[in-house]
Amino acid sequence: MILVVGATGLVGGETCRLLREAGQPVRALVRAASAPEKVARLQALGCEVVVGDVRDRVSLDAACKGANAVITTVSSMPFSWSPPDNTVETVDLNGQKRLVDAALAAGVGHYVYVAFSGNMDRNFPLRNAKRAVEDHLRLSGLSYTILRPSYFMEVWFSPAVGFDVAGASATIYGAGQDKISWISLADVAKFAVAALDNPAARDTTIELGGPAALSPLEVVTIFEDLTGRDFTVMHVPAEALEAQQATASDDMMRSFSGLMRCYAAGDAIPMEATLRDFPLALTSVQDYARRVVAAEPVAAV
C-alpha cells in the first residue's frame, strides 16, 4: 500500500493517477475540507480515500498503518493557505515533520518527499520549512528520497504569476536572462513514482529540472512564435522583489517574494546524470507551450 499525502493537489493527484495506472494500491489522504470533486476523482481512480490532516498525529498514525511507502507533496501554499490553521509553520514545517515521525513509527519502508530546488536558497519561510523537513527526514532512520524540482511550468507560465497567454502579456521577475530548468508537474509525479523501486533513489536528494534550461525571455519568445503575437513584457526588478519580501504581511507573501527572487537569479539544473538513472521522457517548454496555445484559440494564429 502506498500512502499519498497531498493527494488532492496538482502533483499529488497526478501521482495517484500514475500509481493506479500501474496497478499499485493507493491510499489517498484527504482533509475533511477537501473539495468533493477532487475526492471523487481519487475514488474513481480506485484509491482508498482516508480523511486525515498533517496537523493531527492520530490521523497520520492511522493513515500510515500498513503502508509500505509514503509520497508526500502536501503544502499550505497556495491553495490550502488559511491562517492560523493552515500555514507554512503548521503544515509545511510541523505537519511534514509529524508525518515523518508517523511513518517511522508505522515501519514504512520508503519515504518520498517533494521539496524544491536547492538553488531556491534565500531566506524565506517556505524554503526554511522545506530544508528543516529534509534534515528531519535524513536523520529519521527512514529510507528516503528527497526530490527537489525547479519551477513548475503549470504555475509559472500562468496568469496566477502574471504570464497571460490569452492576453499576450508576461511579468518577468528580474532581468529575465538567467536560465531556469522549468519542469512539468506531471514529470515530478513520474519521478516520485519511479523513486519507489529504483535503487538510485535510496537515501538521496535529487535535483529535478526539464530537458533544457531556458531564460524567461526565451520562454516568452517561444509563446510569441506559437501564437504569432508580440507579448507585452513587464519586468519586476530584483530590488523591488527584495523590498516586497521585507514588507510582506504574512509568510505566504514573504515566500512568494522569495521564490520570485530565486527565479530572478536563475535555476539551471543539469539532468544528464539523473536521466541515466531514471530514463524518463521529460516535457519540454515547447511541448507544454503548444498544449497551452491549443487550449487558447483566441491567442493562436
PDB file of C-alpha atoms in Angstrom:
ATOM      1  CA  MET A   1       0.000   0.000   0.000  1.00  0.00           C
ATOM      2  CA  ILE A   2       1.327   3.423  -0.979  1.00  0.00           C
ATOM      3  CA  LEU A   3       0.131   6.406   1.036  1.00  0.00           C
ATOM      4  CA  VAL A   4      -0.037   9.677  -0.923  1.00  0.00           C
ATOM      5  CA  VAL A   5      -0.297  12.798   1.215  1.00  0.00           C
ATOM      6  CA  GLY A   6      -1.357  15.885  -0.701  1.00  0.00           C
ATOM      7  CA  ALA A   7      -3.458  13.678  -2.977  1.00  0.00           C
ATOM      8  CA  THR A   8      -5.904  16.431  -3.956  1.00  0.00           C
ATOM      9  CA  GLY A   9      -3.069  18.727  -5.086  1.00  0.00           C
ATOM     10  CA  LEU A  10      -1.580  19.078  -8.545  1.00  0.00           C
ATOM     11  CA  VAL A  11       1.438  16.787  -8.127  1.00  0.00           C
ATOM     12  CA  GLY A  12      -0.260  14.510  -5.608  1.00  0.00           C
ATOM     13  CA  GLY A  13      -3.276  13.915  -7.806  1.00  0.00           C
ATOM     14  CA  GLU A  14      -1.110  13.060 -10.814  1.00  0.00           C
ATOM     15  CA  THR A  15       0.983  10.758  -8.622  1.00  0.00           C
ATOM     16  CA  CYS A  16      -2.150   8.877  -7.599  1.00  0.00           C
ATOM     17  CA  ARG A  17      -3.206   8.555 -11.229  1.00  0.00           C
ATOM     18  CA  LEU A  18       0.162   7.148 -12.310  1.00  0.00           C
ATOM     19  CA  LEU A  19       0.281   4.686  -9.437  1.00  0.00           C
ATOM     20  CA  ARG A  20      -3.211   3.384 -10.127  1.00  0.00           C
ATOM     21  CA  GLU A  21      -2.447   3.192 -13.853  1.00  0.00           C
ATOM     22  CA  ALA A  22       0.429   0.904 -12.902  1.00  0.00           C
ATOM     23  CA  GLY A  23      -1.892  -1.232 -10.781  1.00  0.00           C
ATOM     24  CA  GLN A  24      -0.480  -0.100  -7.441  1.00  0.00           C
ATOM     25  CA  PRO A  25      -2.713   0.046  -4.360  1.00  0.00           C
ATOM     26  CA  VAL A  26      -3.023   3.677  -3.251  1.00  0.00           C
ATOM     27  CA  ARG A  27      -4.273   5.197  -0.040  1.00  0.00           C
ATOM     28  CA  ALA A  28      -5.021   8.888  -0.566  1.00  0.00           C
ATOM     29  CA  LEU A  29      -5.053  11.169   2.458  1.00  0.00           C
ATOM     30  CA  VAL A  30      -7.598  13.981   2.134  1.00  0.00           C
ATOM     31  CA  ARG A  31      -8.762  16.629   4.567  1.00  0.00           C
ATOM     32  CA  ALA A  32     -12.338  16.900   5.770  1.00  0.00           C
ATOM     33  CA  ALA A  33     -12.413  20.233   3.927  1.00  0.00           C
ATOM     34  CA  SER A  34     -11.089  18.843   0.621  1.00  0.00           C
ATOM     35  CA  ALA A  35     -13.123  19.683  -2.475  1.00  0.00           C
ATOM     36  CA  PRO A  36     -15.695  16.895  -3.064  1.00  0.00           C
ATOM     37  CA  GLU A  37     -14.979  16.759  -6.806  1.00  0.00           C
ATOM     38  CA  LYS A  38     -11.278  16.130  -6.131  1.00  0.00           C
ATOM     39  CA  VAL A  39     -12.099  13.371  -3.646  1.00  0.00           C
ATOM     40  CA  ALA A  40     -14.492  11.851  -6.180  1.00  0.00           C
ATOM     41  CA  ARG A  41     -11.722  11.784  -8.822  1.00  0.00           C
ATOM     42  CA  LEU A  42      -9.465   9.876  -6.439  1.00  0.00           C
ATOM     43  CA  GLN A  43     -12.234   7.390  -5.698  1.00  0.00           C
ATOM     44  CA  ALA A  44     -12.896   6.967  -9.420  1.00  0.00           C
ATOM     45  CA  LEU A  45      -9.240   6.044  -9.858  1.00  0.00           C
ATOM     46  CA  GLY A  46      -9.698   3.267  -7.320  1.00  0.00           C
ATOM     47  CA  CYS A  47      -7.805   4.918  -4.473  1.00  0.00           C
ATOM     48  CA  GLU A  48      -8.642   4.105  -0.890  1.00  0.00           C
ATOM     49  CA  VAL A  49      -9.564   7.546   0.438  1.00  0.00           C
ATOM     50  CA  VAL A  50      -8.940   8.275   4.118  1.00  0.00           C
ATOM     51  CA  VAL A  51      -9.631  11.512   5.970  1.00  0.00           C
ATOM     52  CA  GLY A  52      -6.774  12.978   7.957  1.00  0.00           C
ATOM     53  CA  ASP A  53      -4.576  16.004   8.432  1.00  0.00           C
ATOM     54  CA  VAL A  54      -0.850  16.531   8.862  1.00  0.00           C
ATOM     55  CA  ARG A  55      -1.709  18.664  11.887  1.00  0.00           C
ATOM     56  CA  ASP A  56      -3.275  15.617  13.577  1.00  0.00           C
ATOM     57  CA  ARG A  57      -0.838  12.863  14.580  1.00  0.00           C
ATOM     58  CA  VAL A  58      -3.589  10.347  15.403  1.00  0.00           C
ATOM     59  CA  SER A  59      -4.957  10.560  11.859  1.00  0.00           C
ATOM     60  CA  LEU A  60      -1.433  10.175  10.452  1.00  0.00           C
ATOM     61  CA  ASP A  61      -0.789   7.066  12.534  1.00  0.00           C
ATOM     62  CA  ALA A  62      -3.978   5.534  11.139  1.00  0.00           C
ATOM     63  CA  ALA A  63      -3.124   6.539   7.559  1.00  0.00           C
ATOM     64  CA  CYS A  64       0.418   5.130   7.750  1.00  0.00           C
ATOM     65  CA  LYS A  65      -0.655   1.799   9.253  1.00  0.00           C
ATOM     66  CA  GLY A  66       0.069  -0.963   6.762  1.00  0.00           C
ATOM     67  CA  ALA A  67       1.682   1.378   4.215  1.00  0.00           C
ATOM     68  CA  ASN A  68       4.976   0.232   2.744  1.00  0.00           C
ATOM     69  CA  ALA A  69       5.726   3.633   1.199  1.00  0.00           C
ATOM     70  CA  VAL A  70       4.742   7.277   1.632  1.00  0.00           C
ATOM     71  CA  ILE A  71       4.832  10.006  -1.013  1.00  0.00           C
ATOM     72  CA  THR A  72       4.159  13.483   0.315  1.00  0.00           C
ATOM     73  CA  THR A  73       3.542  16.580  -1.787  1.00  0.00           C
ATOM     74  CA  VAL A  74       1.365  18.439   0.705  1.00  0.00           C
ATOM     75  CA  SER A  75       1.784  22.184   1.243  1.00  0.00           C
ATOM     76  CA  SER A  76      -0.203  25.068   2.655  1.00  0.00           C
ATOM     77  CA  MET A  77       0.738  27.167  -0.390  1.00  0.00           C
ATOM     78  CA  PRO A  78      -1.087  28.388  -2.256  1.00  0.00           C
ATOM     79  CA  PHE A  79      -4.435  26.600  -2.334  1.00  0.00           C
ATOM     80  CA  SER A  80      -4.753  25.497   1.297  1.00  0.00           C
ATOM     81  CA  TRP A  81      -3.477  28.716   2.859  1.00  0.00           C
ATOM     82  CA  SER A  82      -5.835  29.589   5.721  1.00  0.00           C
ATOM     83  CA  PRO A  83      -4.188  31.227   8.745  1.00  0.00           C
ATOM     84  CA  PRO A  84      -3.913  30.500  11.554  1.00  0.00           C
ATOM     85  CA  ASP A  85      -4.772  26.840  10.830  1.00  0.00           C
ATOM     86  CA  ASN A  86      -3.067  26.074   7.500  1.00  0.00           C
ATOM     87  CA  THR A  87       0.221  27.948   7.281  1.00  0.00           C
ATOM     88  CA  VAL A  88       3.858  27.299   6.441  1.00  0.00           C
ATOM     89  CA  GLU A  89       4.535  26.630  10.106  1.00  0.00           C
ATOM     90  CA  THR A  90       1.582  24.327  10.816  1.00  0.00           C
ATOM     91  CA  VAL A  91       1.650  22.349   7.535  1.00  0.00           C
ATOM     92  CA  ASP A  92       4.944  22.698   5.664  1.00  0.00           C
ATOM     93  CA  LEU A  93       7.102  22.545   8.790  1.00  0.00           C
ATOM     94  CA  ASN A  94       5.421  20.927  11.771  1.00  0.00           C
ATOM     95  CA  GLY A  95       2.909  18.880   9.758  1.00  0.00           C
ATOM     96  CA  GLN A  96       5.542  17.408   7.459  1.00  0.00           C
ATOM     97  CA  LYS A  97       7.786  16.561  10.426  1.00  0.00           C
ATOM     98  CA  ARG A  98       4.822  14.914  12.135  1.00  0.00           C
ATOM     99  CA  LEU A  99       4.213  12.792   9.028  1.00  0.00           C
ATOM    100  CA  VAL A 100       7.852  11.624   9.009  1.00  0.00           C
ATOM    101  CA  ASP A 101       7.511  10.590  12.661  1.00  0.00           C
ATOM    102  CA  ALA A 102       4.261   8.730  11.997  1.00  0.00           C
ATOM    103  CA  ALA A 103       5.805   6.885   9.031  1.00  0.00           C
ATOM    104  CA  LEU A 104       8.778   5.858  11.144  1.00  0.00           C
ATOM    105  CA  ALA A 105       6.546   4.592  13.933  1.00  0.00           C
ATOM    106  CA  ALA A 106       4.478   2.578  11.421  1.00  0.00           C
ATOM    107  CA  GLY A 107       7.551   0.913   9.912  1.00  0.00           C
ATOM    108  CA  VAL A 108       7.100   2.436   6.447  1.00  0.00           C
ATOM    109  CA  GLY A 109       9.710   1.054   4.063  1.00  0.00           C
ATOM    110  CA  HIS A 110      10.410   4.124   1.905  1.00  0.00           C
ATOM    111  CA  TYR A 111       9.531   7.813   2.103  1.00  0.00           C
ATOM    112  CA  VAL A 112       9.446  10.237  -0.838  1.00  0.00           C
ATOM    113  CA  TYR A 113       9.370  13.943  -0.015  1.00  0.00           C
ATOM    114  CA  VAL A 114       8.772  16.531  -2.741  1.00  0.00           C
ATOM    115  CA  ALA A 115      10.573  19.723  -1.749  1.00  0.00           C
ATOM    116  CA  PHE A 116      12.005  22.275  -4.206  1.00  0.00           C
ATOM    117  CA  SER A 117      15.276  23.111  -5.933  1.00  0.00           C
ATOM    118  CA  GLY A 118      18.422  23.531  -3.896  1.00  0.00           C
ATOM    119  CA  ASN A 119      19.077  26.756  -5.815  1.00  0.00           C
ATOM    120  CA  MET A 120      15.973  28.278  -4.195  1.00  0.00           C
ATOM    121  CA  ASP A 121      18.118  29.043  -1.218  1.00  0.00           C
ATOM    122  CA  ARG A 122      17.347  32.529   0.017  1.00  0.00           C
ATOM    123  CA  ASN A 123      15.974  33.110   3.491  1.00  0.00           C
ATOM    124  CA  PHE A 124      12.162  32.873   3.344  1.00  0.00           C
ATOM    125  CA  PRO A 125       9.585  30.851   5.318  1.00  0.00           C
ATOM    126  CA  LEU A 126       8.703  28.118   2.814  1.00  0.00           C
ATOM    127  CA  ARG A 127      12.343  27.487   1.928  1.00  0.00           C
ATOM    128  CA  ASN A 128      13.317  27.323   5.587  1.00  0.00           C
ATOM    129  CA  ALA A 129      10.495  24.893   6.353  1.00  0.00           C
ATOM    130  CA  LYS A 130      11.371  22.559   3.479  1.00  0.00           C
ATOM    131  CA  ARG A 131      15.054  22.453   4.362  1.00  0.00           C
ATOM    132  CA  ALA A 132      14.208  21.733   8.015  1.00  0.00           C
ATOM    133  CA  VAL A 133      11.949  18.847   6.959  1.00  0.00           C
ATOM    134  CA  GLU A 134      14.675  17.489   4.688  1.00  0.00           C
ATOM    135  CA  ASP A 135      17.077  17.453   7.657  1.00  0.00           C
ATOM    136  CA  HIS A 136      14.451  15.809   9.868  1.00  0.00           C
ATOM    137  CA  LEU A 137      13.862  13.092   7.263  1.00  0.00           C
ATOM    138  CA  ARG A 138      17.569  12.417   6.739  1.00  0.00           C
ATOM    139  CA  LEU A 139      18.074  11.962  10.488  1.00  0.00           C
ATOM    140  CA  SER A 140      14.916   9.887  10.995  1.00  0.00           C
ATOM    141  CA  GLY A 141      16.353   6.494  10.035  1.00  0.00           C
ATOM    142  CA  LEU A 142      13.760   6.037   7.272  1.00  0.00           C
ATOM    143  CA  SER A 143      14.820   5.029   3.771  1.00  0.00           C
ATOM    144  CA  TYR A 144      14.123   8.216   1.832  1.00  0.00           C
ATOM    145  CA  THR A 145      14.166  10.119  -1.439  1.00  0.00           C
ATOM    146  CA  ILE A 146      14.104  13.916  -1.466  1.00  0.00           C
ATOM    147  CA  LEU A 147      13.010  15.359  -4.800  1.00  0.00           C
ATOM    148  CA  ARG A 148      13.940  18.971  -5.492  1.00  0.00           C
ATOM    149  CA  PRO A 149      12.100  20.170  -8.612  1.00  0.00           C
ATOM    150  CA  SER A 150      12.661  23.547 -10.234  1.00  0.00           C
ATOM    151  CA  TYR A 151       9.844  25.905 -11.230  1.00  0.00           C
ATOM    152  CA  PHE A 152       6.619  24.258 -12.430  1.00  0.00           C
ATOM    153  CA  MET A 153       5.564  25.235 -15.951  1.00  0.00           C
ATOM    154  CA  GLU A 154       1.899  24.932 -14.988  1.00  0.00           C
ATOM    155  CA  VAL A 155       2.314  27.588 -12.295  1.00  0.00           C
ATOM    156  CA  TRP A 156       4.936  29.986 -13.652  1.00  0.00           C
ATOM    157  CA  PHE A 157       3.502  30.114 -17.190  1.00  0.00           C
ATOM    158  CA  SER A 158       0.045  31.007 -15.892  1.00  0.00           C
ATOM    159  CA  PRO A 159      -1.917  34.189 -15.163  1.00  0.00           C
ATOM    160  CA  ALA A 160      -1.534  33.484 -11.427  1.00  0.00           C
ATOM    161  CA  VAL A 161       2.004  34.877 -11.601  1.00  0.00           C
ATOM    162  CA  GLY A 162       1.457  37.284 -14.486  1.00  0.00           C
ATOM    163  CA  PHE A 163       2.089  35.038 -17.517  1.00  0.00           C
ATOM    164  CA  ASP A 164      -1.090  35.509 -19.557  1.00  0.00           C
ATOM    165  CA  VAL A 165      -1.025  33.695 -22.885  1.00  0.00           C
ATOM    166  CA  ALA A 166      -4.563  34.738 -23.862  1.00  0.00           C
ATOM    167  CA  GLY A 167      -3.718  38.367 -23.115  1.00  0.00           C
ATOM    168  CA  ALA A 168      -0.250  38.153 -24.702  1.00  0.00           C
ATOM    169  CA  SER A 169       1.474  39.579 -21.646  1.00  0.00           C
ATOM    170  CA  ALA A 170       4.157  38.344 -19.278  1.00  0.00           C
ATOM    171  CA  THR A 171       5.527  39.548 -15.976  1.00  0.00           C
ATOM    172  CA  ILE A 172       9.229  38.721 -15.697  1.00  0.00           C
ATOM    173  CA  TYR A 173      10.980  38.699 -12.340  1.00  0.00           C
ATOM    174  CA  GLY A 174      14.407  40.295 -12.654  1.00  0.00           C
ATOM    175  CA  ALA A 175      16.180  40.826 -15.970  1.00  0.00           C
ATOM    176  CA  GLY A 176      14.821  37.559 -17.371  1.00  0.00           C
ATOM    177  CA  GLN A 177      18.143  36.465 -18.871  1.00  0.00           C
ATOM    178  CA  ASP A 178      19.241  33.789 -16.376  1.00  0.00           C
ATOM    179  CA  LYS A 179      18.226  30.270 -17.328  1.00  0.00           C
ATOM    180  CA  ILE A 180      15.743  28.098 -15.403  1.00  0.00           C
ATOM    181  CA  SER A 181      15.153  24.367 -15.802  1.00  0.00           C
ATOM    182  CA  TRP A 182      11.354  24.630 -15.951  1.00  0.00           C
ATOM    183  CA  ILE A 183       9.668  21.298 -15.210  1.00  0.00           C
ATOM    184  CA  SER A 184       6.161  19.973 -15.699  1.00  0.00           C
ATOM    185  CA  LEU A 185       4.391  18.857 -12.538  1.00  0.00           C
ATOM    186  CA  ALA A 186       3.457  15.651 -14.381  1.00  0.00           C
ATOM    187  CA  ASP A 187       7.156  14.849 -14.708  1.00  0.00           C
ATOM    188  CA  VAL A 188       7.695  15.436 -10.996  1.00  0.00           C
ATOM    189  CA  ALA A 189       4.968  12.870 -10.350  1.00  0.00           C
ATOM    190  CA  LYS A 190       6.804  10.433 -12.667  1.00  0.00           C
ATOM    191  CA  PHE A 191       9.955  10.807 -10.596  1.00  0.00           C
ATOM    192  CA  ALA A 192       8.024  10.340  -7.353  1.00  0.00           C
ATOM    193  CA  VAL A 193       6.629   7.043  -8.614  1.00  0.00           C
ATOM    194  CA  ALA A 194       9.983   5.915 -10.054  1.00  0.00           C
ATOM    195  CA  ALA A 195      11.704   6.643  -6.729  1.00  0.00           C
ATOM    196  CA  LEU A 196       9.747   3.872  -5.020  1.00  0.00           C
ATOM    197  CA  ASP A 197      11.656   0.986  -6.586  1.00  0.00           C
ATOM    198  CA  ASN A 198      14.761   2.477  -8.204  1.00  0.00           C
ATOM    199  CA  PRO A 199      17.924   1.718  -6.165  1.00  0.00           C
ATOM    200  CA  ALA A 200      19.426   5.022  -7.346  1.00  0.00           C
ATOM    201  CA  ALA A 201      16.727   6.829  -5.363  1.00  0.00           C
ATOM    202  CA  ARG A 202      17.635   5.319  -1.994  1.00  0.00           C
ATOM    203  CA  ASP A 203      18.749   7.752   0.715  1.00  0.00           C
ATOM    204  CA  THR A 204      19.494  10.555  -1.688  1.00  0.00           C
ATOM    205  CA  THR A 205      18.483  14.042  -2.760  1.00  0.00           C
ATOM    206  CA  ILE A 206      17.718  14.543  -6.455  1.00  0.00           C
ATOM    207  CA  GLU A 207      17.605  17.927  -8.158  1.00  0.00           C
ATOM    208  CA  LEU A 208      14.979  17.943 -10.924  1.00  0.00           C
ATOM    209  CA  GLY A 209      14.548  20.114 -13.999  1.00  0.00           C
ATOM    210  CA  GLY A 210      13.201  19.825 -17.503  1.00  0.00           C
ATOM    211  CA  PRO A 211      15.133  18.705 -20.589  1.00  0.00           C
ATOM    212  CA  ALA A 212      16.620  22.175 -21.259  1.00  0.00           C
ATOM    213  CA  ALA A 213      17.261  25.327 -19.268  1.00  0.00           C
ATOM    214  CA  LEU A 214      15.730  28.452 -20.821  1.00  0.00           C
ATOM    215  CA  SER A 215      15.638  32.055 -19.713  1.00  0.00           C
ATOM    216  CA  PRO A 216      12.229  33.634 -19.042  1.00  0.00           C
ATOM    217  CA  LEU A 217      12.720  35.852 -22.096  1.00  0.00           C
ATOM    218  CA  GLU A 218      13.420  32.789 -24.242  1.00  0.00           C
ATOM    219  CA  VAL A 219      10.165  31.294 -22.951  1.00  0.00           C
ATOM    220  CA  VAL A 220       8.291  34.430 -23.971  1.00  0.00           C
ATOM    221  CA  THR A 221       9.774  34.126 -27.468  1.00  0.00           C
ATOM    222  CA  ILE A 222       8.532  30.534 -27.719  1.00  0.00           C
ATOM    223  CA  PHE A 223       4.982  31.619 -26.900  1.00  0.00           C
ATOM    224  CA  GLU A 224       5.232  34.580 -29.283  1.00  0.00           C
ATOM    225  CA  ASP A 225       6.316  32.311 -32.125  1.00  0.00           C
ATOM    226  CA  LEU A 226       3.475  29.865 -31.460  1.00  0.00           C
ATOM    227  CA  THR A 227       0.754  32.499 -31.109  1.00  0.00           C
ATOM    228  CA  GLY A 228       2.029  34.901 -33.753  1.00  0.00           C
ATOM    229  CA  ARG A 229       1.637  37.745 -31.273  1.00  0.00           C
ATOM    230  CA  ASP A 230       4.108  40.093 -29.606  1.00  0.00           C
ATOM    231  CA  PHE A 231       3.851  39.853 -25.836  1.00  0.00           C
ATOM    232  CA  THR A 232       3.820  42.879 -23.589  1.00  0.00           C
ATOM    233  CA  VAL A 233       6.609  42.219 -21.102  1.00  0.00           C
ATOM    234  CA  MET A 234       6.802  43.849 -17.680  1.00  0.00           C
ATOM    235  CA  HIS A 235       9.925  43.426 -15.566  1.00  0.00           C
ATOM    236  CA  VAL A 236       9.872  43.459 -11.782  1.00  0.00           C
ATOM    237  CA  PRO A 237      13.419  44.439 -10.704  1.00  0.00           C
ATOM    238  CA  ALA A 238      15.234  42.259  -8.193  1.00  0.00           C
ATOM    239  CA  GLU A 239      15.443  45.254  -5.847  1.00  0.00           C
ATOM    240  CA  ALA A 240      11.659  45.591  -5.881  1.00  0.00           C
ATOM    241  CA  LEU A 241      11.274  41.896  -5.046  1.00  0.00           C
ATOM    242  CA  GLU A 242      13.664  42.272  -2.120  1.00  0.00           C
ATOM    243  CA  ALA A 243      11.657  45.231  -0.800  1.00  0.00           C
ATOM    244  CA  GLN A 244       8.422  43.299  -1.353  1.00  0.00           C
ATOM    245  CA  GLN A 245       9.706  40.386   0.714  1.00  0.00           C
ATOM    246  CA  ALA A 246      10.877  42.702   3.500  1.00  0.00           C
ATOM    247  CA  THR A 247       7.479  44.401   3.775  1.00  0.00           C
ATOM    248  CA  ALA A 248       5.210  41.390   3.144  1.00  0.00           C
ATOM    249  CA  SER A 249       2.401  40.976   5.637  1.00  0.00           C
ATOM    250  CA  ASP A 250       2.452  37.184   6.023  1.00  0.00           C
ATOM    251  CA  ASP A 251       4.562  34.093   5.403  1.00  0.00           C
ATOM    252  CA  MET A 252       2.813  33.254   2.129  1.00  0.00           C
ATOM    253  CA  MET A 253       3.646  36.631   0.599  1.00  0.00           C
ATOM    254  CA  ARG A 254       7.167  36.507   2.025  1.00  0.00           C
ATOM    255  CA  SER A 255       7.585  33.057   0.476  1.00  0.00           C
ATOM    256  CA  PHE A 256       6.247  34.065  -2.941  1.00  0.00           C
ATOM    257  CA  SER A 257       8.578  37.076  -2.955  1.00  0.00           C
ATOM    258  CA  GLY A 258      11.452  34.778  -2.020  1.00  0.00           C
ATOM    259  CA  LEU A 259      10.597  32.368  -4.842  1.00  0.00           C
ATOM    260  CA  MET A 260      10.475  35.269  -7.294  1.00  0.00           C
ATOM    261  CA  ARG A 261      13.894  36.474  -6.123  1.00  0.00           C
ATOM    262  CA  CYS A 262      15.292  32.987  -6.745  1.00  0.00           C
ATOM    263  CA  TYR A 263      13.627  32.950 -10.182  1.00  0.00           C
ATOM    264  CA  ALA A 264      15.381  36.242 -10.978  1.00  0.00           C
ATOM    265  CA  ALA A 265      18.722  34.600 -10.173  1.00  0.00           C
ATOM    266  CA  GLY A 266      18.083  31.562 -12.417  1.00  0.00           C
ATOM    267  CA  ASP A 267      17.887  27.844 -11.658  1.00  0.00           C
ATOM    268  CA  ALA A 268      19.678  25.755 -14.276  1.00  0.00           C
ATOM    269  CA  ILE A 269      19.812  22.055 -13.339  1.00  0.00           C
ATOM    270  CA  PRO A 270      21.888  19.589 -15.399  1.00  0.00           C
ATOM    271  CA  MET A 271      19.816  16.434 -15.884  1.00  0.00           C
ATOM    272  CA  GLU A 272      22.110  14.143 -17.898  1.00  0.00           C
ATOM    273  CA  ALA A 273      23.304  12.025 -14.964  1.00  0.00           C
ATOM    274  CA  THR A 274      19.842  11.839 -13.393  1.00  0.00           C
ATOM    275  CA  LEU A 275      18.254  10.681 -16.645  1.00  0.00           C
ATOM    276  CA  ARG A 276      20.785   7.864 -16.898  1.00  0.00           C
ATOM    277  CA  ASP A 277      19.425   6.511 -13.610  1.00  0.00           C
ATOM    278  CA  PHE A 278      15.814   7.495 -14.366  1.00  0.00           C
ATOM    279  CA  PRO A 279      15.273   7.204 -18.149  1.00  0.00           C
ATOM    280  CA  LEU A 280      12.071   9.204 -18.235  1.00  0.00           C
ATOM    281  CA  ALA A 281      10.751  11.307 -21.115  1.00  0.00           C
ATOM    282  CA  LEU A 282      10.537  14.909 -19.949  1.00  0.00           C
ATOM    283  CA  THR A 283       8.171  17.603 -21.151  1.00  0.00           C
ATOM    284  CA  SER A 284       9.896  20.467 -22.970  1.00  0.00           C
ATOM    285  CA  VAL A 285       8.785  24.075 -22.685  1.00  0.00           C
ATOM    286  CA  GLN A 286       7.965  23.941 -26.396  1.00  0.00           C
ATOM    287  CA  ASP A 287       5.683  20.924 -25.949  1.00  0.00           C
ATOM    288  CA  TYR A 288       3.975  22.493 -22.962  1.00  0.00           C
ATOM    289  CA  ALA A 289       3.524  25.782 -24.810  1.00  0.00           C
ATOM    290  CA  ARG A 290       1.913  24.001 -27.773  1.00  0.00           C
ATOM    291  CA  ARG A 291      -0.656  22.453 -25.428  1.00  0.00           C
ATOM    292  CA  VAL A 292      -1.413  25.803 -23.798  1.00  0.00           C
ATOM    293  CA  VAL A 293      -1.765  27.620 -27.118  1.00  0.00           C
ATOM    294  CA  ALA A 294      -4.019  24.859 -28.471  1.00  0.00           C
ATOM    295  CA  ALA A 295      -6.301  25.462 -25.494  1.00  0.00           C
ATOM    296  CA  GLU A 296      -6.302  29.225 -26.177  1.00  0.00           C
ATOM    297  CA  PRO A 297      -7.832  29.535 -29.677  1.00  0.00           C
ATOM    298  CA  VAL A 298      -8.078  33.327 -29.393  1.00  0.00           C
ATOM    299  CA  ALA A 299      -4.301  33.519 -28.992  1.00  0.00           C
ATOM    300  CA  ALA A 300      -3.461  31.189 -31.878  1.00  0.00           C
ATOM    301  CA  VAL A 301      -2.565  32.359 -35.375  1.00  0.00           C
TER     302      VAL A 301
END
